[in-house]
Every structure is written in structure tokens, then in C-alpha cells.
């Protein structure tokens, strides 16, 4: 009988081939036309888990089903709650893909397909690790609960409600969210902090109808001018947010984290050149780029609908114009409090002549999360990743928001290991999304080691 | 044999019906799909003039044809150069029209149709006045040259080039531009000043591609934030433009004009309520609303393309965003100089991290124009309008730009009578565009009287 590690080694092609099958399903959750594909992907995952003799439930929601499975054959051992999502992003602009997004293709060591890195190629390493144990030892070192959702890319409201109402059933000693990535090729990372998010839309109304700028320019309020004043009244030239009270609850990262960040092989010039591509980085003076992305809040404008945006000119003073924006929050900012402070500030700086409506987007908010680097669970994860990749796992944070992490942290009340095998150039949400297959297999190894080290935390 | 005035009186229905025929042609010059309709309108006007036994030329351009006709049977008498345009604005949003825009409908004394006021129902009064003379007296009191264009709503570059290269042929003692309006119901007006215009588009580029605001928010420049900073750096909260040198050449209107404006029956509260409909008027302190619209320059943003403007949220930091804007100029600001100063200011206040491209729109610029109230031509026009409408014609200005007026003023070098019969609520460029038919007929009468009074200026 081979060991689980030997099994994984001899079944590399099988795991790759199974992942490829799943990647062929265009399970785009943001496009209603793909409704059937999403369900196919859910069934594929459920069937795969059933083939491992696990009891599987397809939990129906008003949206797409959650796939739930568990193996609880290790009484007394810790329980790990694993998370992934089987839905993917849209593929536009599809003409920029080197190979078709749902025809997985290997070039070099990379596997290219929509969902390769986000998130099919990541959560499948957890399932493969389980198979390696179950088909060899017949058991796992820890109990495992699996919750795989189909709406991560389209809001994730259903899983949040499920976690809220089934906290008992999901009880665990550690959570594993395989939806983050590595710091750099060969350098595994554990994400100890995620920014939260609140989104809002401002709609500014001036005149009762669109007006001719010749006739009325000089007396009619211009909603775009008002929005420019509001936006510059929300964030200054240095990226500092001007909302009173905004920074009151912001706490600096613990020294052990921020000191660690300084040792990370982060090349600011290369980052500017290769990742951002602007003439300079921006943001608050006195904070490094990593601090600004990971531990400082921001406010960003995403679009300003209204008025005339076609080719050529139309000299209109539009009746209405809008601004779609969001704020990224850091510990310990509270979404509701920030939203209130934002709304007060907007009202205070809205110039005369216009009315402003503040539309808060429902279902797309999340509090920031931080996870203590001192937790034994995190120590176990760091060891597991370090052993599998042959290089110490670094502690990072992520500027984005993964709402499930806050849901787990708040409801399951267990340390959340946020990690994954995707690289900074994995092109998540973009053409040519990819996963390095070497990292995929090392990821399987890391999860197997995590089972063992977690088991040891209770002995 | 009836007099011309009697003829016009007994042919009211005929003139209305002929106008209605012309209004049925959807000659929208800004939409390529209407190419054939524009040509149909040009031919309709040409045929109508030919039916008056006038020699007519359809002058082809790279765009739509100019219709030129002349009656030069009064040697020694002054020559009047008349202008109008047979093209119209688009009709969007078409669902807001009470009756279909190209099915003219009379409700009360108003005729509703796209082009009723801008400009078919205005220039047709000049042609009707000519017909009234030619079919009765067999001659006109003055020589008349007619130049009717088909690209006023889409730039008017062709007529500008034609006027420039045919100044000799167009030589006249007075010009009549029937493309302005009345001050109020029953109160005719002569427009002695028009603001000029320059338009530009700013395109701001930050990162090399669209970035995720979670991952990059705090380090990547946001083009919308940069544009908000630029816009507030171009115009302050009080509507004062912050471009160095911008006001250097601005001259106040002569006292006889600005004193006259104070006597105009302008009700600021009613104007705010019924015309603008915002919570307050805006603009430079120390200037009345009429001064701000007529004799002060402005800068307006018309649209801000880029980023995400669909329903819902997309937390993107767009690589690019734009601002479409224009400046209205007053005497004696010079478009080229202002454009240079604008560009310098934009470059000076563009924040670091982004690049800005300043696209100047070609063919949609015009210098401001002022016409002296002391010219005998203006006196003749004031008498003619006063007699026809039974109320003294007031001197006003217009905030908009009518490039042909500057072209005539610069090239023909004759006083330009800028007037018309449309009312402030004629809904130019908007749904339910309309013309009061009583004003249409009084307009015909005013033009006939103008012929006589102009003839008298040379005797």
C-alpha cells in the first residue's frame, strides 16, 4: 500500500486530467445564460466527492447550489472546514486569450483556462489530498468539512446566509480558504489580513432636464462639476481620505507582520513597471506600497455615468451624473460606521444647486479581517507550506476582500488559513488565466502536510 | 393686386402647410443613417426656391450641400444675406415626445416637431416674405442672397470654408441670421452678442491596464480621481475659472446694453423654477444671471467616459478615463489663446502617476461675437420687429455659439441681425420642440418690414 504522498506522486496525471474536466465547464455565475453550466459544475464536484464515498449534499439556495461534504471519521482530532468556489468570471475580452478559455491548454508548466487559478485549480488540491489519504490509509488525519459555492464571483450572498444559519453544523477548529495566492514563484504565502469593502453610488441631480451649455452655462449647476468637488472632498491628492472619523479605528499591523513585509522580496520598480505600468505609484506618504495595499484603507471611483460620452461633442449640462465608488477597509473599521461617515461627509460637501442621492449597494460589503500570526493553526499551516514548497511560507495580507473569510471568522470562530497556489501573474479575471502545474501538485502536498500538522495541534 | 402684407395674410395656411411638409423630413445631420433624409431636405428647399423663379444652386461639399439662391433685381438698393439651416438635432429620448417628432402636430397655437424652431420654422419666414413680395409686387425692396446649410447641428465646417472662400460672392450690406429667438412671448429680441466656444477632451491614463481596486487600491493612480482634481483645478466652487490669463481679454458689455438688461422682464425665481429646475442657480458672485449667461465665460463638463458604468458594481481602477468639456467665450477672448492657456493649466495641475492627453476638437470652435447696437442696420431691424410684433424689440445676447455669425462678421464684414421667433420654452434640442404659429406669421411680417427699412437706409 503506497503512502498518501506516494499516491499523489503516481497520480499526478490523473489529478491534472480531472481538473481539466472541471475547467471545461463554463460555469460563469455572473451571466444568466450559463445557468445550466453552473449546475453542471456543481454536479461534477458533487459526483467527484461521491466517488470518494463521501456523503454529499447539494444545498439549494435562491441562487446556485452549495456543495457540502464531510468526513468525520477521526473523533477527537481537529476538524478542518475547507472552502472553494466552482463558479468562474466571464471571459471577455475573449479575443485576447491565447487559447480558448474553456479548452484547457498546457504551455510550459502552466495550465491556461478560465478558473485554473480562481478557483477550481485551488480547491481541487484539497479534494485531491483527501483522495490520496482515503484511497491509501482509508482515513484522514483530521475531520474535514467541505463547502464549495457557486456564486463567489457574483456576490456570494447565499453562502453568507448559510454560514450564518448553520454555524453549528460548520463548527471547526480551523478553516482553509484556498482562494488566495503565492507571494512569488516558489514562495508560498499565508494571507493574514484582508481588506473589507463597502460600495456606494452617488447620483447628483442639478437641473430638471438636460440643458444646453451655451444657453445655461454660468447659471445651471453641473452635476459633473459637483461630483468633482465631492470626490476631491473625499480624498486628497496624497490619497488621504477626508471623511471625519474615517481613520479612528484603524490599527497598525503588529510589528512581527510589518517587519516581515520589509524582508519580502518586493521590488518596487519592477512592480511599478510590470504590474501597474503607470508613471508613478500613488498613495499616502509615509507608508510603503505593501502597507498601502494591505493595511491602509482606500477610496476609489470606478465609473461616472451620465451626460454625453459618445464620439464627438454634445454641449449638454446633464441633469444627472453619477459616481460609482467603493472603499476598502482595514482592521478595525466597521462597514456600517464607515458608510454613515461617508454619507455625512458627502452631504456636507455637496455644493449648492444640486441634490445628491447616496445609493448603498446591498450585498457587496464585507468587514476587514485579520488573523493572528500566533495561532497554532497558522503555525501548522506555515510548516506545511514550507515543507511542501521547500521554502518558508511568508505572511502577507491581501488588499481585496474575500467575504467568506469574514463570515468564517465571525461565525465559525476558528482561525482561517487563507492561502493558495496562484501566482501574481495568474491573470485572475483576465484573459489567459493560468496555474502553474508544479504549484498545483505542491499544493496537494501542502494540504496533506497540513492535515498532519493540524492533527498534531490536538495531541 | 394685393400688397405683400395682404398676400401673407391670406396665405397663412399655405405657409404653415409648406413648413409642415419640410418638417416631415427627418434631416438629422448628426446621424449617418439619415444621409438620404438630409439630401431630401436640401432638395425640398431648393425646389421651393425654384418655384419662386429664383436661380438656385446646390453647392456640394464633403458633407451635406449648401442651398444658395439670390434675387439681385434691385441695383443700388442694399443687399441682405440671409442664413438658415435645414438640418435638425436627433430626437432622443423619443419616448418623451407628446407627438412623433416628424409628424408635425398643432396643439393650441403651437406647432410641435423637431426643427419647428431650430431652424426650419425660422428661415422659412424669410423665404415666405420673399414669396409675398415676388408674387405681388414682382420684386423685392432689397437684393437678397440666401445661404441655407445642412450641417449646423453637426459642426458647420463646410459653410465656414465656403464663406471664407466666397466672401466676394456673398458681399452684402446686412446679414440676417434667423437662428435665435424672442426674449419672451410677445417680446421680440435682437441678439447683439454670442459667446464663442472651444471644446476639448481630456484622456487620462494611469495604469497600463484595468486593475482590481482591492489588490491595487492605494498604489495605482485612479484616472477619475485625477480628473476630479483637474476639473476642480479648472473651475472653483463659485464658477470662477482658474486658468491663468483666462479673463485677461474679457470686456464688460457697453453700459447701454447692460442697463437695458436690467429693465428686461426677467424673473429670476420663475427662471430657476420653470427653466432650470435645480435647487439654486450657480455661478460667479457679483454678476446677474443674465450677465453670467451672456457676458461671462464658463467651462462645463459634458461627460466622463471610461470605467464601469453598468448596473451593479465592478471594483475596477480603470486604466483610462476621460472628460469631455467645453468653454464658452466672451468678447474679446480668442479661442486659440484660450485653448493654449487651458492646455497649460491642465498640464500644470495633472497629478503625478497619470498622463493626460488633451484632444482639441476640430471644427467646433468659434470666437465670440458682439454687434454694435448703434449700426443703422440694427436700428432698421429693431423698427421692423417692433412694428410687426407691436412691442419694442429688446437687445439681448445669447450664451450659445452660432459660428456662422462670426463667419459673417469676419468675412462679409456687414452688421449681422441675429434674431428669430422661437420662445425660451421652444425645447430646442429636446423633446416637444415647438414654434408658436402666431410668432411664425409675425416673423414673416417682420422680415417684410425689414426689407423696407433696410431699403430706406440707402436712400
mmCIF file of N, CA, C and O in Angstrom, chain A residues 158-244:
data_model
loop_
_atom_site.group_PDB
_atom_site.id
_atom_site.type_symbol
_atom_site.label_atom_id
_atom_site.label_comp_id
_atom_site.label_asym_id
_atom_site.label_seq_id
_atom_site.Cartn_x
_atom_site.Cartn_y
_atom_site.Cartn_z
ATOM 1 N N UNK A 158 -25.598 33.971 -0.826
ATOM 2 C CA UNK A 158 -26.227 32.735 -0.354
ATOM 3 C C UNK A 158 -25.364 32.009 0.655
ATOM 4 O O UNK A 158 -25.851 31.541 1.680
ATOM 5 N N UNK A 159 -24.062 31.928 0.371
ATOM 6 C CA UNK A 159 -23.204 31.213 1.312
ATOM 7 C C UNK A 159 -23.114 31.966 2.634
ATOM 8 O O UNK A 159 -23.061 31.363 3.713
ATOM 9 N N UNK A 160 -23.150 33.299 2.555
ATOM 10 C CA UNK A 160 -23.089 34.091 3.786
ATOM 11 C C UNK A 160 -24.294 33.766 4.665
ATOM 12 O O UNK A 160 -24.156 33.550 5.879
ATOM 13 N N UNK A 161 -25.465 33.705 4.034
ATOM 14 C CA UNK A 161 -26.676 33.384 4.794
ATOM 15 C C UNK A 161 -26.582 31.968 5.365
ATOM 16 O O UNK A 161 -26.959 31.712 6.513
ATOM 17 N N UNK A 162 -26.037 31.034 4.574
ATOM 18 C CA UNK A 162 -25.917 29.644 5.028
ATOM 19 C C UNK A 162 -24.976 29.542 6.224
ATOM 20 O O UNK A 162 -25.277 28.876 7.218
ATOM 21 N N UNK A 163 -23.838 30.212 6.120
ATOM 22 C CA UNK A 163 -22.869 30.160 7.227
ATOM 23 C C UNK A 163 -23.492 30.744 8.489
ATOM 24 O O UNK A 163 -23.341 30.214 9.591
ATOM 25 N N UNK A 164 -24.260 31.841 8.304
ATOM 26 C CA UNK A 164 -24.898 32.488 9.442
ATOM 27 C C UNK A 164 -25.887 31.527 10.124
ATOM 28 O O UNK A 164 -25.919 31.427 11.339
ATOM 29 N N UNK A 165 -26.635 30.793 9.306
ATOM 30 C CA UNK A 165 -27.709 29.977 9.896
ATOM 31 C C UNK A 165 -27.257 28.550 10.224
ATOM 32 O O UNK A 165 -28.003 27.797 10.838
ATOM 33 N N UNK A 166 -26.054 28.156 9.818
ATOM 34 C CA UNK A 166 -25.595 26.791 10.075
ATOM 35 C C UNK A 166 -24.239 26.755 10.764
ATOM 36 O O UNK A 166 -23.438 25.855 10.530
ATOM 37 N N UNK A 167 -24.012 27.725 11.644
ATOM 38 C CA UNK A 167 -22.713 27.816 12.305
ATOM 39 C C UNK A 167 -22.406 26.542 13.082
ATOM 40 O O UNK A 167 -21.259 26.075 13.119
ATOM 41 N N UNK A 168 -23.429 25.944 13.681
ATOM 42 C CA UNK A 168 -23.218 24.717 14.474
ATOM 43 C C UNK A 168 -22.715 23.578 13.595
ATOM 44 O O UNK A 168 -21.739 22.906 13.919
ATOM 45 N N UNK A 169 -23.414 23.400 12.494
ATOM 46 C CA UNK A 169 -23.057 22.325 11.572
ATOM 47 C C UNK A 169 -21.653 22.507 11.005
ATOM 48 O O UNK A 169 -20.949 21.538 10.706
ATOM 49 N N UNK A 170 -21.257 23.778 10.853
ATOM 50 C CA UNK A 170 -19.951 24.073 10.245
ATOM 51 C C UNK A 170 -18.836 24.165 11.293
ATOM 52 O O UNK A 170 -17.700 24.479 10.950
ATOM 53 N N UNK A 171 -19.190 23.891 12.556
ATOM 54 C CA UNK A 171 -18.195 24.066 13.609
ATOM 55 C C UNK A 171 -16.870 23.382 13.234
ATOM 56 O O UNK A 171 -16.857 22.261 12.725
ATOM 57 N N UNK A 172 -15.776 24.055 13.477
ATOM 58 C CA UNK A 172 -14.464 23.521 13.087
ATOM 59 C C UNK A 172 -13.390 24.143 13.963
ATOM 60 O O UNK A 172 -13.632 25.130 14.660
ATOM 61 N N UNK A 173 -12.213 23.556 13.914
ATOM 62 C CA UNK A 173 -11.090 24.095 14.675
ATOM 63 C C UNK A 173 -10.193 24.965 13.817
ATOM 64 O O UNK A 173 -9.378 25.733 14.322
ATOM 65 N N UNK A 174 -10.340 24.800 12.521
ATOM 66 C CA UNK A 174 -9.561 25.617 11.588
ATOM 67 C C UNK A 174 -10.343 25.677 10.282
ATOM 68 O O UNK A 174 -11.081 24.743 9.955
ATOM 69 N N UNK A 175 -10.184 26.782 9.579
ATOM 70 C CA UNK A 175 -10.791 26.896 8.254
ATOM 71 C C UNK A 175 -9.664 27.028 7.232
ATOM 72 O O UNK A 175 -8.597 27.567 7.532
ATOM 73 N N UNK A 176 -9.939 26.520 6.058
ATOM 74 C CA UNK A 176 -8.952 26.619 4.977
ATOM 75 C C UNK A 176 -9.646 27.226 3.758
ATOM 76 O O UNK A 176 -10.534 26.596 3.178
ATOM 77 N N UNK A 177 -9.255 28.438 3.424
ATOM 78 C CA UNK A 177 -9.847 29.109 2.268
ATOM 79 C C UNK A 177 -8.795 29.137 1.163
ATOM 80 O O UNK A 177 -7.841 29.915 1.211
ATOM 81 N N UNK A 178 -8.976 28.247 0.197
ATOM 82 C CA UNK A 178 -7.998 28.151 -0.901
ATOM 83 C C UNK A 178 -8.418 29.085 -2.032
ATOM 84 O O UNK A 178 -8.799 28.647 -3.112
ATOM 85 N N UNK A 179 -8.371 30.379 -1.745
ATOM 86 C CA UNK A 179 -8.779 31.340 -2.771
ATOM 87 C C UNK A 179 -7.838 32.546 -2.765
ATOM 88 O O UNK A 179 -8.199 33.635 -3.182
ATOM 89 N N UNK A 180 -6.619 32.337 -2.270
ATOM 90 C CA UNK A 180 -5.606 33.397 -2.300
ATOM 91 C C UNK A 180 -4.427 32.882 -3.137
ATOM 92 O O UNK A 180 -4.612 31.958 -3.933
ATOM 93 N N UNK A 181 -3.244 33.440 -2.953
ATOM 94 C CA UNK A 181 -2.157 33.014 -3.823
ATOM 95 C C UNK A 181 -0.792 33.062 -3.159
ATOM 96 O O UNK A 181 -0.663 33.339 -1.966
ATOM 97 N N UNK A 182 0.212 32.786 -3.974
ATOM 98 C CA UNK A 182 1.597 32.791 -3.513
ATOM 99 C C UNK A 182 2.161 34.207 -3.606
ATOM 100 O O UNK A 182 1.637 35.051 -4.319
ATOM 101 N N UNK A 183 3.239 34.464 -2.887
ATOM 102 C CA UNK A 183 3.813 35.801 -2.959
ATOM 103 C C UNK A 183 4.572 35.997 -4.264
ATOM 104 O O UNK A 183 4.548 37.056 -4.873
ATOM 105 N N UNK A 184 5.257 34.933 -4.693
ATOM 106 C CA UNK A 184 6.056 34.983 -5.918
ATOM 107 C C UNK A 184 6.322 33.540 -6.320
ATOM 108 O O UNK A 184 6.060 32.622 -5.530
ATOM 109 N N UNK A 185 6.838 33.290 -7.523
ATOM 110 C CA UNK A 185 7.118 31.905 -7.897
ATOM 111 C C UNK A 185 7.996 31.238 -6.844
ATOM 112 O O UNK A 185 9.030 31.782 -6.455
ATOM 113 N N UNK A 186 7.553 30.111 -6.349
ATOM 114 C CA UNK A 186 8.333 29.377 -5.360
ATOM 115 C C UNK A 186 8.161 29.826 -3.931
ATOM 116 O O UNK A 186 8.621 29.160 -3.015
ATOM 117 N N UNK A 187 7.522 30.971 -3.720
ATOM 118 C CA UNK A 187 7.386 31.478 -2.341
ATOM 119 C C UNK A 187 5.924 31.384 -1.894
ATOM 120 O O UNK A 187 5.101 32.213 -2.267
ATOM 121 N N UNK A 188 5.618 30.354 -1.079
ATOM 122 C CA UNK A 188 4.236 30.235 -0.603
ATOM 123 C C UNK A 188 3.918 31.320 0.419
ATOM 124 O O UNK A 188 4.821 31.869 1.053
ATOM 125 N N UNK A 189 2.651 31.621 0.536
ATOM 126 C CA UNK A 189 2.250 32.717 1.409
ATOM 127 C C UNK A 189 0.978 32.357 2.148
ATOM 128 O O UNK A 189 0.125 31.624 1.640
ATOM 129 N N UNK A 190 0.860 32.877 3.347
ATOM 130 C CA UNK A 190 -0.387 32.783 4.110
ATOM 131 C C UNK A 190 -0.890 34.205 4.298
ATOM 132 O O UNK A 190 -0.137 35.094 4.717
ATOM 133 N N UNK A 191 -2.145 34.403 3.938
ATOM 134 C CA UNK A 191 -2.720 35.737 3.962
ATOM 135 C C UNK A 191 -3.380 35.974 5.308
ATOM 136 O O UNK A 191 -4.384 35.337 5.622
ATOM 137 N N UNK A 192 -2.789 36.888 6.088
ATOM 138 C CA UNK A 192 -3.274 37.097 7.459
ATOM 139 C C UNK A 192 -4.223 38.282 7.572
ATOM 140 O O UNK A 192 -4.687 38.596 8.667
ATOM 141 N N UNK A 193 -4.457 38.943 6.476
ATOM 142 C CA UNK A 193 -5.388 40.076 6.563
ATOM 143 C C UNK A 193 -6.017 40.318 5.211
ATOM 144 O O UNK A 193 -5.405 40.101 4.161
ATOM 145 N N UNK A 194 -7.261 40.723 5.251
ATOM 146 C CA UNK A 194 -7.980 41.065 4.017
ATOM 147 C C UNK A 194 -8.681 42.385 4.285
ATOM 148 O O UNK A 194 -9.228 42.598 5.372
ATOM 149 N N UNK A 195 -8.646 43.241 3.282
ATOM 150 C CA UNK A 195 -9.396 44.481 3.471
ATOM 151 C C UNK A 195 -10.888 44.202 3.324
ATOM 152 O O UNK A 195 -11.299 43.300 2.596
ATOM 153 N N UNK A 196 -11.675 44.968 4.017
ATOM 154 C CA UNK A 196 -13.124 44.915 3.827
ATOM 155 C C UNK A 196 -13.515 45.860 2.714
ATOM 156 O O UNK A 196 -12.670 46.520 2.089
ATOM 157 N N UNK A 197 -14.796 45.893 2.425
ATOM 158 C CA UNK A 197 -15.248 46.761 1.341
ATOM 159 C C UNK A 197 -16.662 47.254 1.619
ATOM 160 O O UNK A 197 -17.493 46.525 2.173
ATOM 161 N N UNK A 198 -16.901 48.491 1.275
ATOM 162 C CA UNK A 198 -18.276 48.990 1.130
ATOM 163 C C UNK A 198 -18.342 49.695 -0.217
ATOM 164 O O UNK A 198 -17.360 50.322 -0.641
ATOM 165 N N UNK A 199 -19.457 49.540 -0.893
ATOM 166 C CA UNK A 199 -19.609 50.195 -2.180
ATOM 167 C C UNK A 199 -20.823 51.104 -2.139
ATOM 168 O O UNK A 199 -21.770 50.860 -1.392
ATOM 169 N N UNK A 200 -20.765 52.143 -2.927
ATOM 170 C CA UNK A 200 -21.865 53.108 -2.948
ATOM 171 C C UNK A 200 -21.930 53.751 -4.317
ATOM 172 O O UNK A 200 -20.971 53.707 -5.099
ATOM 173 N N UNK A 201 -23.065 54.326 -4.593
ATOM 174 C CA UNK A 201 -23.208 55.064 -5.840
ATOM 175 C C UNK A 201 -23.822 56.413 -5.504
ATOM 176 O O UNK A 201 -24.803 56.493 -4.773
ATOM 177 N N UNK A 202 -23.193 57.452 -6.017
ATOM 178 C CA UNK A 202 -23.744 58.798 -5.827
ATOM 179 C C UNK A 202 -24.490 59.187 -7.094
ATOM 180 O O UNK A 202 -23.972 59.013 -8.193
ATOM 181 N N UNK A 203 -25.683 59.713 -6.921
ATOM 182 C CA UNK A 203 -26.383 60.268 -8.072
ATOM 183 C C UNK A 203 -26.683 61.725 -7.769
ATOM 184 O O UNK A 203 -27.404 62.040 -6.822
ATOM 185 N N UNK A 204 -26.095 62.579 -8.582
ATOM 186 C CA UNK A 204 -26.234 64.017 -8.378
ATOM 187 C C UNK A 204 -27.179 64.581 -9.431
ATOM 188 O O UNK A 204 -27.032 64.302 -10.618
ATOM 189 N N UNK A 205 -28.164 65.350 -8.990
ATOM 190 C CA UNK A 205 -29.124 65.959 -9.904
ATOM 191 C C UNK A 205 -29.036 67.481 -9.777
ATOM 192 O O UNK A 205 -29.087 68.025 -8.672
ATOM 193 N N UNK A 206 -28.873 68.122 -10.919
ATOM 194 C CA UNK A 206 -28.860 69.587 -10.947
ATOM 195 C C UNK A 206 -30.165 70.092 -11.510
ATOM 196 O O UNK A 206 -31.189 70.109 -10.823
ATOM 197 N N UNK A 207 -30.144 70.457 -12.774
ATOM 198 C CA UNK A 207 -31.351 70.965 -13.429
ATOM 199 C C UNK A 207 -32.367 69.844 -13.607
ATOM 200 O O UNK A 207 -32.043 68.664 -13.525
ATOM 201 N N UNK A 208 -33.607 70.245 -13.881
ATOM 202 C CA UNK A 208 -34.675 69.262 -14.019
ATOM 203 C C UNK A 208 -34.559 68.476 -15.319
ATOM 204 O O UNK A 208 -35.136 67.401 -15.453
ATOM 205 N N UNK A 209 -33.827 69.024 -16.277
ATOM 206 C CA UNK A 209 -33.639 68.311 -17.545
ATOM 207 C C UNK A 209 -32.257 68.681 -18.077
ATOM 208 O O UNK A 209 -31.635 69.630 -17.590
ATOM 209 N N UNK A 210 -31.824 67.953 -19.088
ATOM 210 C CA UNK A 210 -30.557 68.299 -19.715
ATOM 211 C C UNK A 210 -30.674 69.693 -20.313
ATOM 212 O O UNK A 210 -31.665 70.013 -20.957
ATOM 213 N N UNK A 211 -29.644 70.491 -20.129
ATOM 214 C CA UNK A 211 -29.691 71.863 -20.638
ATOM 215 C C UNK A 211 -28.538 72.106 -21.610
ATOM 216 O O UNK A 211 -27.488 71.472 -21.530
ATOM 217 N N UNK A 212 -28.768 73.062 -22.503
ATOM 218 C CA UNK A 212 -27.753 73.464 -23.468
ATOM 219 C C UNK A 212 -26.710 74.312 -22.722
ATOM 220 O O UNK A 212 -27.050 75.278 -22.052
ATOM 221 N N UNK A 213 -25.447 73.913 -22.854
ATOM 222 C CA UNK A 213 -24.424 74.612 -22.066
ATOM 223 C C UNK A 213 -24.193 76.021 -22.571
ATOM 224 O O UNK A 213 -23.653 76.861 -21.845
ATOM 225 N N UNK A 214 -24.586 76.313 -23.811
ATOM 226 C CA UNK A 214 -24.468 77.688 -24.281
ATOM 227 C C UNK A 214 -25.481 78.570 -23.580
ATOM 228 O O UNK A 214 -25.144 79.566 -22.940
ATOM 229 N N UNK A 215 -26.710 78.152 -23.636
ATOM 230 C CA UNK A 215 -27.784 78.954 -23.063
ATOM 231 C C UNK A 215 -27.664 79.063 -21.545
ATOM 232 O O UNK A 215 -27.874 80.140 -20.973
ATOM 233 N N UNK A 216 -27.329 77.978 -20.882
ATOM 234 C CA UNK A 216 -27.427 77.938 -19.428
ATOM 235 C C UNK A 216 -26.082 77.871 -18.697
ATOM 236 O O UNK A 216 -26.053 77.870 -17.477
ATOM 237 N N UNK A 217 -24.998 77.793 -19.451
ATOM 238 C CA UNK A 217 -23.693 77.712 -18.805
ATOM 239 C C UNK A 217 -23.375 78.992 -18.050
ATOM 240 O O UNK A 217 -23.320 80.052 -18.648
ATOM 241 N N UNK A 218 -23.159 78.880 -16.756
ATOM 242 C CA UNK A 218 -22.912 80.055 -15.931
ATOM 243 C C UNK A 218 -23.979 80.233 -14.867
ATOM 244 O O UNK A 218 -23.760 80.935 -13.873
ATOM 245 N N UNK A 219 -25.133 79.590 -15.059
ATOM 246 C CA UNK A 219 -26.191 79.666 -14.043
ATOM 247 C C UNK A 219 -26.678 78.279 -13.597
ATOM 248 O O UNK A 219 -27.125 78.113 -12.468
ATOM 249 N N UNK A 220 -26.620 77.298 -14.511
ATOM 250 C CA UNK A 220 -27.136 75.967 -14.167
ATOM 251 C C UNK A 220 -26.047 75.154 -13.486
ATOM 252 O O UNK A 220 -24.909 75.121 -13.947
ATOM 253 N N UNK A 221 -26.378 74.481 -12.402
ATOM 254 C CA UNK A 221 -25.375 73.628 -11.754
ATOM 255 C C UNK A 221 -25.018 72.452 -12.660
ATOM 256 O O UNK A 221 -25.875 71.904 -13.334
ATOM 257 N N UNK A 222 -23.752 72.116 -12.668
ATOM 258 C CA UNK A 222 -23.276 71.000 -13.483
ATOM 259 C C UNK A 222 -22.967 69.811 -12.556
ATOM 260 O O UNK A 222 -22.053 69.879 -11.732
ATOM 261 N N UNK A 223 -23.723 68.719 -12.677
ATOM 262 C CA UNK A 223 -23.527 67.572 -11.774
ATOM 263 C C UNK A 223 -22.104 66.993 -11.820
ATOM 264 O O UNK A 223 -21.623 66.492 -10.802
ATOM 265 N N UNK A 224 -21.444 67.064 -12.966
ATOM 266 C CA UNK A 224 -20.064 66.552 -13.013
ATOM 267 C C UNK A 224 -19.123 67.445 -12.210
ATOM 268 O O UNK A 224 -18.208 66.973 -11.544
ATOM 269 N N UNK A 225 -19.339 68.764 -12.315
ATOM 270 C CA UNK A 225 -18.531 69.676 -11.515
ATOM 271 C C UNK A 225 -18.770 69.403 -10.026
ATOM 272 O O UNK A 225 -17.825 69.339 -9.234
ATOM 273 N N UNK A 226 -20.049 69.202 -9.673
ATOM 274 C CA UNK A 226 -20.373 68.912 -8.274
ATOM 275 C C UNK A 226 -19.701 67.614 -7.831
ATOM 276 O O UNK A 226 -19.143 67.534 -6.731
ATOM 277 N N UNK A 227 -19.724 66.598 -8.693
ATOM 278 C CA UNK A 227 -19.088 65.323 -8.341
ATOM 279 C C UNK A 227 -17.583 65.480 -8.207
ATOM 280 O O UNK A 227 -16.962 64.872 -7.338
ATOM 281 N N UNK A 228 -16.983 66.291 -9.081
ATOM 282 C CA UNK A 228 -15.532 66.524 -8.963
ATOM 283 C C UNK A 228 -15.226 67.165 -7.617
ATOM 284 O O UNK A 228 -14.241 66.812 -6.954
ATOM 285 N N UNK A 229 -16.080 68.101 -7.201
ATOM 286 C CA UNK A 229 -15.867 68.728 -5.887
ATOM 287 C C UNK A 229 -16.059 67.722 -4.759
ATOM 288 O O UNK A 229 -15.302 67.708 -3.786
ATOM 289 N N UNK A 230 -17.072 66.877 -4.902
ATOM 290 C CA UNK A 230 -17.316 65.870 -3.856
ATOM 291 C C UNK A 230 -16.147 64.882 -3.790
ATOM 292 O O UNK A 230 -15.632 64.575 -2.715
ATOM 293 N N UNK A 231 -15.710 64.419 -4.954
ATOM 294 C CA UNK A 231 -14.630 63.417 -4.973
ATOM 295 C C UNK A 231 -13.342 63.982 -4.385
ATOM 296 O O UNK A 231 -12.674 63.333 -3.580
ATOM 297 N N UNK A 232 -12.999 65.208 -4.763
ATOM 298 C CA UNK A 232 -11.781 65.790 -4.184
ATOM 299 C C UNK A 232 -11.990 66.147 -2.716
ATOM 300 O O UNK A 232 -11.019 66.323 -1.989
ATOM 301 N N UNK A 233 -13.236 66.225 -2.295
ATOM 302 C CA UNK A 233 -13.528 66.448 -0.881
ATOM 303 C C UNK A 233 -13.561 65.156 -0.081
ATOM 304 O O UNK A 233 -13.682 65.175 1.143
ATOM 305 N N UNK A 234 -13.469 64.039 -0.777
ATOM 306 C CA UNK A 234 -13.451 62.736 -0.099
ATOM 307 C C UNK A 234 -12.027 62.197 0.034
ATOM 308 O O UNK A 234 -11.719 61.469 0.958
ATOM 309 N N UNK A 235 -11.174 62.547 -0.933
ATOM 310 C CA UNK A 235 -9.800 62.024 -0.890
ATOM 311 C C UNK A 235 -8.881 63.105 -1.425
ATOM 312 O O UNK A 235 -9.172 63.682 -2.481
ATOM 313 N N UNK A 236 -7.811 63.379 -0.729
ATOM 314 C CA UNK A 236 -6.925 64.450 -1.183
ATOM 315 C C UNK A 236 -5.879 63.918 -2.152
ATOM 316 O O UNK A 236 -5.840 62.727 -2.472
ATOM 317 N N UNK A 237 -5.045 64.846 -2.631
ATOM 318 C CA UNK A 237 -4.058 64.500 -3.660
ATOM 319 C C UNK A 237 -3.082 63.425 -3.193
ATOM 320 O O UNK A 237 -2.476 62.734 -4.009
ATOM 321 N N UNK A 238 -2.913 63.301 -1.880
ATOM 322 C CA UNK A 238 -1.980 62.309 -1.361
ATOM 323 C C UNK A 238 -2.656 60.985 -1.025
ATOM 324 O O UNK A 238 -2.047 60.109 -0.414
ATOM 325 N N UNK A 239 -3.927 60.867 -1.402
ATOM 326 C CA UNK A 239 -4.593 59.601 -1.155
ATOM 327 C C UNK A 239 -5.154 59.494 0.251
ATOM 328 O O UNK A 239 -5.610 58.427 0.665
ATOM 329 N N UNK A 240 -5.085 60.591 1.008
ATOM 330 C CA UNK A 240 -5.622 60.572 2.365
ATOM 331 C C UNK A 240 -7.117 60.868 2.302
ATOM 332 O O UNK A 240 -7.551 61.819 1.667
ATOM 333 N N UNK A 241 -7.881 60.044 2.979
ATOM 334 C CA UNK A 241 -9.337 60.178 2.919
ATOM 335 C C UNK A 241 -9.786 61.236 3.912
ATOM 336 O O UNK A 241 -9.336 61.266 5.063
ATOM 337 N N UNK A 242 -10.670 62.114 3.438
ATOM 338 C CA UNK A 242 -11.014 63.324 4.181
ATOM 339 C C UNK A 242 -12.336 63.192 4.936
ATOM 340 O O UNK A 242 -12.931 64.182 5.319
ATOM 341 N N UNK A 243 -12.780 61.966 5.125
ATOM 342 C CA UNK A 243 -14.037 61.749 5.846
ATOM 343 C C UNK A 243 -13.746 61.803 7.343
ATOM 344 O O UNK A 243 -12.935 61.016 7.834
ATOM 345 N N UNK A 244 -14.402 62.734 8.075
ATOM 346 C CA UNK A 244 -14.124 62.817 9.518
ATOM 347 C C UNK A 244 -14.380 61.472 10.206
ATOM 348 O O UNK A 244 -15.400 60.828 9.962
#
